[in-house]
Amino acid sequence: MQDHNQAFTIGDQFYLHDKQFKIISGAIHYYRVVPEYWQDRLEKLKALGCNTVETYVPWNMHEPREGEYHFAGMYDIRAFIQTAGKLGLYVILRPSPYICAEWEFGGLPFWLLRDGDMKLRFSYQPYLDKIDRYYERLFAEFRDMQIADGGPIILMQVENEYGGYANDKAYLHALAELMTKHGANVPLVTSDGPWHDLLDNGSIQEAALPTINCGSNIKEHFARLKRFHGQDRPLMVMEFWIGWFDAWGDGKHHTRDADSAAQELADILEEGSVNIYMFHGGTNFGFTSGANYYEKLAPDTTSYDYDALLTESGDITPKYQAFQQVIARYTELPEVKLSTDIRKKAYGEVEVKEKVSLFSVENRLAQPVESPYPLTMEALNQPFGYVLYKMNLGKNRLIEDFRLIQCTDRAHVYVNGNHLFTKDDLEMEGKETFELTEPENELSILVENMGRVNYSVKMNSQHKGIKGGVIVNGAFQSGWSQYSLSLDNLDKLDFSKPFRSGTPAFYRFELEIEETGDTFLDFTGWGKGVAFVNGFNLGRFWEIGPQTRLYVPAPLLKQGMNEVILFETEGKAGESIAFMDTSGLGN
Ligand code: GLA
């Protein structure tokens, strides 16, 4: 059963260079942490007593547009693996390519949806062909960093919790074969919830070791996994959930008690191996946060703090210490000197310096695309952000029946720049009535993509913007102009143009500092939108919380003058923002 030619193997246990090996791993997603802090987070992982780091690989960030690859900066996966290797940590990679992870569209690229027949996560050949091309480029990044070549990578995962989505075994086998074709030579695993049919649906025992994801009742779940294996195989919790994520509108930040989690960890280590999910959650910068959809859309917050062992800003928590005590029973804790000097700063309040309405600058931010019917974000080849739709509504009259058909996720409707109403999700298709009083009437609809779902049966229908159309007095309307607002070109803004309160607008601030430090942008008093620091998209803010501050890591700041811009969509603006030295999450 055990192949001794390999450096890391799976037999009745995991074996590293022929010795039994207990994987004690923690999850850090490199793309949720600025690269300047990778070493710090990995050193803290090592100091905890872990021997391995685990990360998912987000296809949508590495191939943001079909055939265009991105492996620099925060997406430099090779540098991340190298940093881990230098610290003596092993690496588990999950290039799944679906990753869930509260990440925009579960890591799948938006452009997959440009194929109207797309069948995600099935053995649909055009989908597999795109994975094949992506893997060819992706695996070039780390093919030579597997343990057989002396590198740190010891395991790779096929798909992710596939058994909770479907049961197309041919697809799982095709993925495993693609991984092998592109050079994976470490053992493969699958991971699934230990419930119902999930293990059955999601496992390909001939090709990959089944592991489980759970947060409690470890003994019971391991017993089930053992029965499922049907022979002596190592037991591993690939995701030991030690906290949880937050969605906008959740009453409070999710936390999990340190002692109960540490007890479960002890149960896992007694019998098997673990990957702590998350060791360090980090941040959903930019438009990278995903969403869930059960009864309604539940978009995730920008913070991915997760009540993990390190806070969002990398601080050691009491839960870290509780876990360290358990891990110390299995390994000698190494002496680790932290090499990155990180300080917190409270820079205080900064007032709005300049402001301009979106409706004064849309032509600077985007070239309008004309079409007889409204185009979705995907048809516009736009990954994330907002689309501004405009059309001429004609003469003054009563509009008795106005409806937005298949419009996602949140729409603000204006006539001649006056706000009429805002709708989201379930309210979207409800009928509206209003009076047009001017001889000419321009309709503007600003539609926000709040994050494509990363989990649920709705994966195949994650088109954003207006898909069906707009009904005015019983008829679909034609003659549209679309402005793609990805907000990656804010240097084009002209703040000398008019501002009108109550409309979506950009607000500019200047933050002058002597010393850079980690800080938290407090957006109390502001409605909803996105924040930028020196052109970097920090992520979304929303007054409904539970998050009230956005984490600004020091490497995004510079000594001297820093430019901060808020794009606010509800017409709810404060006079100032503040920079604090705590997250406001209470941990
Ligand atoms: C599952 C997924 C992860 C993540 C967690 C919840 O286990 O596999 O990617 O979404 O749920 O945080």
Short mmCIF file of N, CA, C and O in Angstrom, two decimals, residues 30-38 40-41 74 280 282-286 302-303 311-314 340-345 347 511 513 515-521 531-534 536-539 547 549-559 562 564 579-580:
data_model
loop_
_atom_site.label_atom_id
_atom_site.label_comp_id
_atom_site.label_asym_id
_atom_site.label_seq_id
_atom_site.Cartn_x
_atom_site.Cartn_y
_atom_site.Cartn_z
N TYR A 30 -3.06 33.31 0.99
CA TYR A 30 -2.08 34.37 0.72
C TYR A 30 -2.71 35.63 0.18
O TYR A 30 -2.26 36.73 0.45
N TYR A 31 -3.82 35.49 -0.57
CA TYR A 31 -4.48 36.63 -1.23
C TYR A 31 -5.39 37.39 -0.28
O TYR A 31 -6.09 38.30 -0.70
N ARG A 32 -5.41 37.01 0.99
CA ARG A 32 -6.18 37.76 1.98
C ARG A 32 -5.25 38.50 2.94
O ARG A 32 -5.70 39.04 3.95
N VAL A 33 -3.97 38.49 2.60
CA VAL A 33 -2.95 39.12 3.45
C VAL A 33 -1.98 39.86 2.53
O VAL A 33 -1.60 39.29 1.49
N VAL A 34 -1.58 41.07 2.88
CA VAL A 34 -0.60 41.75 2.02
C VAL A 34 0.72 40.97 2.08
O VAL A 34 1.10 40.45 3.13
N PRO A 35 1.44 40.86 0.95
CA PRO A 35 2.64 40.01 0.90
C PRO A 35 3.69 40.40 1.94
O PRO A 35 4.42 39.54 2.43
N GLU A 36 3.73 41.68 2.28
CA GLU A 36 4.70 42.15 3.28
C GLU A 36 4.48 41.47 4.63
O GLU A 36 5.37 41.47 5.47
N TYR A 37 3.29 40.90 4.85
CA TYR A 37 2.98 40.27 6.14
C TYR A 37 2.93 38.74 6.08
O TYR A 37 2.63 38.09 7.08
N TRP A 38 3.22 38.17 4.89
CA TRP A 38 3.17 36.70 4.81
C TRP A 38 4.13 36.07 5.81
O TRP A 38 3.78 35.13 6.52
N ASP A 40 5.35 37.21 8.58
CA ASP A 40 4.89 37.36 9.97
C ASP A 40 3.83 36.31 10.31
O ASP A 40 3.90 35.65 11.35
N ARG A 41 2.83 36.17 9.43
CA ARG A 41 1.74 35.23 9.72
C ARG A 41 2.28 33.78 9.75
O ARG A 41 1.86 32.97 10.59
N MET A 74 0.05 40.24 -4.38
CA MET A 74 -0.72 39.41 -3.45
C MET A 74 -1.06 38.05 -4.06
O MET A 74 -1.52 37.15 -3.37
N HIS A 280 -5.50 32.01 10.21
CA HIS A 280 -5.56 33.47 10.07
C HIS A 280 -6.46 33.78 8.87
O HIS A 280 -6.15 33.37 7.75
N GLY A 282 -7.77 36.95 7.63
CA GLY A 282 -7.37 38.06 6.77
C GLY A 282 -8.56 38.85 6.26
O GLY A 282 -9.60 38.95 6.93
N THR A 283 -8.42 39.38 5.05
CA THR A 283 -9.35 40.39 4.54
C THR A 283 -9.79 40.07 3.13
O THR A 283 -8.98 39.68 2.30
N ASN A 284 -11.09 40.30 2.85
CA ASN A 284 -11.60 40.21 1.47
C ASN A 284 -11.43 41.59 0.84
O ASN A 284 -12.38 42.37 0.74
N PHE A 285 -10.22 41.89 0.42
CA PHE A 285 -9.97 43.21 -0.17
C PHE A 285 -10.75 43.35 -1.47
O PHE A 285 -11.08 42.37 -2.14
N GLY A 286 -10.97 44.60 -1.86
CA GLY A 286 -11.59 44.87 -3.17
C GLY A 286 -12.98 44.27 -3.26
O GLY A 286 -13.78 44.36 -2.32
N THR A 302 -16.25 42.44 4.46
CA THR A 302 -14.88 42.62 3.96
C THR A 302 -13.89 41.94 4.90
O THR A 302 -12.91 41.34 4.47
N SER A 303 -14.14 42.04 6.18
CA SER A 303 -13.27 41.35 7.13
C SER A 303 -13.52 39.85 7.05
O SER A 303 -14.66 39.39 7.01
N THR A 311 -6.04 37.51 14.76
CA THR A 311 -7.11 38.42 14.33
C THR A 311 -6.89 38.80 12.87
O THR A 311 -5.84 38.48 12.28
N GLU A 312 -7.84 39.54 12.32
CA GLU A 312 -7.71 40.00 10.93
C GLU A 312 -6.39 40.73 10.73
O GLU A 312 -5.76 40.63 9.68
N SER A 313 -5.95 41.47 11.74
CA SER A 313 -4.71 42.25 11.60
C SER A 313 -3.51 41.48 12.16
O SER A 313 -2.45 42.06 12.39
N GLY A 314 -3.66 40.18 12.38
CA GLY A 314 -2.50 39.34 12.68
C GLY A 314 -2.12 39.23 14.14
O GLY A 314 -1.05 38.70 14.46
N THR A 340 8.96 40.80 11.53
CA THR A 340 8.32 41.99 10.95
C THR A 340 7.84 42.91 12.07
O THR A 340 7.13 42.47 12.97
N ASP A 341 8.25 44.16 11.97
CA ASP A 341 7.86 45.14 12.99
C ASP A 341 6.50 45.72 12.60
O ASP A 341 6.39 46.45 11.61
N ILE A 342 5.48 45.38 13.36
CA ILE A 342 4.12 45.85 13.02
C ILE A 342 3.55 46.61 14.21
O ILE A 342 3.51 46.09 15.32
N ARG A 343 3.12 47.84 13.93
CA ARG A 343 2.51 48.65 15.00
C ARG A 343 1.14 49.14 14.57
O ARG A 343 0.90 49.34 13.39
N LYS A 344 0.32 49.38 15.58
CA LYS A 344 -1.02 49.93 15.30
C LYS A 344 -0.96 51.45 15.46
O LYS A 344 -0.26 51.95 16.34
N LYS A 345 -1.74 52.13 14.66
CA LYS A 345 -1.77 53.59 14.75
C LYS A 345 -3.22 54.09 14.74
O LYS A 345 -4.06 53.58 13.98
N TYR A 347 -4.77 57.42 13.70
CA TYR A 347 -4.45 58.72 13.11
C TYR A 347 -5.54 59.76 13.34
O TYR A 347 -5.38 60.91 13.00
N LEU A 511 -4.78 62.06 4.11
CA LEU A 511 -4.30 61.63 5.42
C LEU A 511 -2.79 61.83 5.43
O LEU A 511 -2.06 61.14 4.71
N ILE A 513 0.70 61.56 7.34
CA ILE A 513 1.24 60.84 8.50
C ILE A 513 2.76 60.87 8.52
O ILE A 513 3.40 60.98 7.48
N GLU A 515 4.49 58.45 10.37
CA GLU A 515 4.94 57.06 10.47
C GLU A 515 3.82 56.15 10.01
O GLU A 515 2.66 56.36 10.41
N THR A 516 4.14 55.15 9.22
CA THR A 516 3.07 54.25 8.80
C THR A 516 2.83 53.19 9.88
O THR A 516 3.74 52.82 10.61
N GLY A 517 1.61 52.74 9.95
CA GLY A 517 1.25 51.69 10.90
C GLY A 517 -0.07 51.07 10.47
O GLY A 517 -0.78 51.63 9.63
N ASP A 518 -0.39 49.93 11.03
CA ASP A 518 -1.70 49.32 10.75
C ASP A 518 -2.78 50.19 11.37
O ASP A 518 -2.65 50.63 12.52
N THR A 519 -3.84 50.41 10.64
CA THR A 519 -4.91 51.24 11.18
C THR A 519 -6.25 50.73 10.67
O THR A 519 -6.30 49.84 9.81
N PHE A 520 -7.35 51.26 11.20
CA PHE A 520 -8.69 50.80 10.84
C PHE A 520 -9.54 52.01 10.48
O PHE A 520 -9.69 52.93 11.29
N LEU A 521 -10.07 51.99 9.26
CA LEU A 521 -10.89 53.11 8.78
C LEU A 521 -12.31 52.96 9.32
O LEU A 521 -13.02 52.02 8.94
N ALA A 531 -14.13 51.58 -0.31
CA ALA A 531 -13.09 52.54 0.11
C ALA A 531 -11.77 52.23 -0.58
O ALA A 531 -11.45 51.05 -0.81
N PHE A 532 -11.03 53.28 -0.89
CA PHE A 532 -9.74 53.12 -1.58
C PHE A 532 -8.68 53.89 -0.81
O PHE A 532 -8.92 55.01 -0.37
N VAL A 533 -7.50 53.28 -0.69
CA VAL A 533 -6.36 53.98 -0.07
C VAL A 533 -5.22 53.97 -1.08
O VAL A 533 -4.79 52.90 -1.51
N ASN A 534 -4.78 55.13 -1.45
CA ASN A 534 -3.72 55.27 -2.47
C ASN A 534 -3.99 54.37 -3.67
O ASN A 534 -3.10 53.68 -4.16
N PHE A 536 -5.64 51.64 -3.85
CA PHE A 536 -5.88 50.22 -3.53
C PHE A 536 -7.31 50.07 -3.02
O PHE A 536 -7.71 50.79 -2.10
N ASN A 537 -8.06 49.14 -3.61
CA ASN A 537 -9.44 48.91 -3.18
C ASN A 537 -9.45 48.08 -1.89
O ASN A 537 -9.16 46.90 -1.89
N LEU A 538 -9.79 48.77 -0.79
CA LEU A 538 -9.80 48.13 0.54
C LEU A 538 -10.96 47.17 0.71
O LEU A 538 -10.90 46.25 1.52
N GLY A 539 -12.05 47.45 0.00
CA GLY A 539 -13.22 46.59 0.12
C GLY A 539 -14.48 47.38 0.41
O GLY A 539 -14.47 48.61 0.50
N GLN A 547 -19.45 44.64 10.79
CA GLN A 547 -18.16 45.32 10.66
C GLN A 547 -18.40 46.83 10.58
O GLN A 547 -19.28 47.28 9.84
N ARG A 549 -15.41 48.98 10.78
CA ARG A 549 -14.12 49.55 10.39
C ARG A 549 -13.45 48.65 9.37
O ARG A 549 -13.59 47.43 9.45
N LEU A 550 -12.70 49.25 8.46
CA LEU A 550 -11.95 48.48 7.46
C LEU A 550 -10.48 48.46 7.83
O LEU A 550 -9.90 49.52 8.13
N TYR A 551 -9.90 47.29 7.79
CA TYR A 551 -8.49 47.13 8.13
C TYR A 551 -7.61 47.73 7.02
O TYR A 551 -7.78 47.41 5.84
N VAL A 552 -6.67 48.58 7.42
CA VAL A 552 -5.71 49.18 6.48
C VAL A 552 -4.32 48.76 6.92
O VAL A 552 -3.74 49.34 7.84
N PRO A 553 -3.73 47.72 6.31
CA PRO A 553 -2.38 47.33 6.70
C PRO A 553 -1.36 48.41 6.33
O PRO A 553 -1.50 49.06 5.28
N ALA A 554 -0.36 48.58 7.18
CA ALA A 554 0.62 49.65 6.99
C ALA A 554 1.24 49.69 5.60
O ALA A 554 1.47 50.78 5.07
N PRO A 555 1.54 48.53 4.96
CA PRO A 555 2.19 48.62 3.64
C PRO A 555 1.36 49.35 2.58
O PRO A 555 1.89 49.70 1.53
N LEU A 556 0.07 49.58 2.84
CA LEU A 556 -0.73 50.33 1.87
C LEU A 556 -0.56 51.84 2.04
O LEU A 556 -1.00 52.62 1.21
N LEU A 557 0.06 52.23 3.16
CA LEU A 557 0.23 53.66 3.46
C LEU A 557 1.65 54.09 3.16
O LEU A 557 2.55 53.26 3.02
N LYS A 558 1.85 55.39 3.08
CA LYS A 558 3.21 55.90 2.93
C LYS A 558 3.39 57.09 3.85
O LYS A 558 2.41 57.76 4.22
N GLN A 559 4.64 57.35 4.15
CA GLN A 559 4.96 58.51 4.97
C GLN A 559 4.59 59.76 4.16
O GLN A 559 4.82 59.79 2.96
N ASN A 562 -1.37 60.72 2.04
CA ASN A 562 -2.07 59.54 1.52
C ASN A 562 -3.45 59.97 1.04
O ASN A 562 -4.10 60.78 1.70
N VAL A 564 -7.30 59.01 0.31
CA VAL A 564 -8.37 58.04 0.60
C VAL A 564 -9.60 58.49 -0.19
O VAL A 564 -9.93 59.68 -0.19
N PHE A 579 -9.46 57.19 11.63
CA PHE A 579 -8.54 56.05 11.61
C PHE A 579 -8.22 55.66 13.04
O PHE A 579 -7.68 56.44 13.80
N MET A 580 -8.58 54.42 13.42
CA MET A 580 -8.47 53.95 14.79
C MET A 580 -7.41 52.85 14.88
O MET A 580 -7.02 52.29 13.88
#
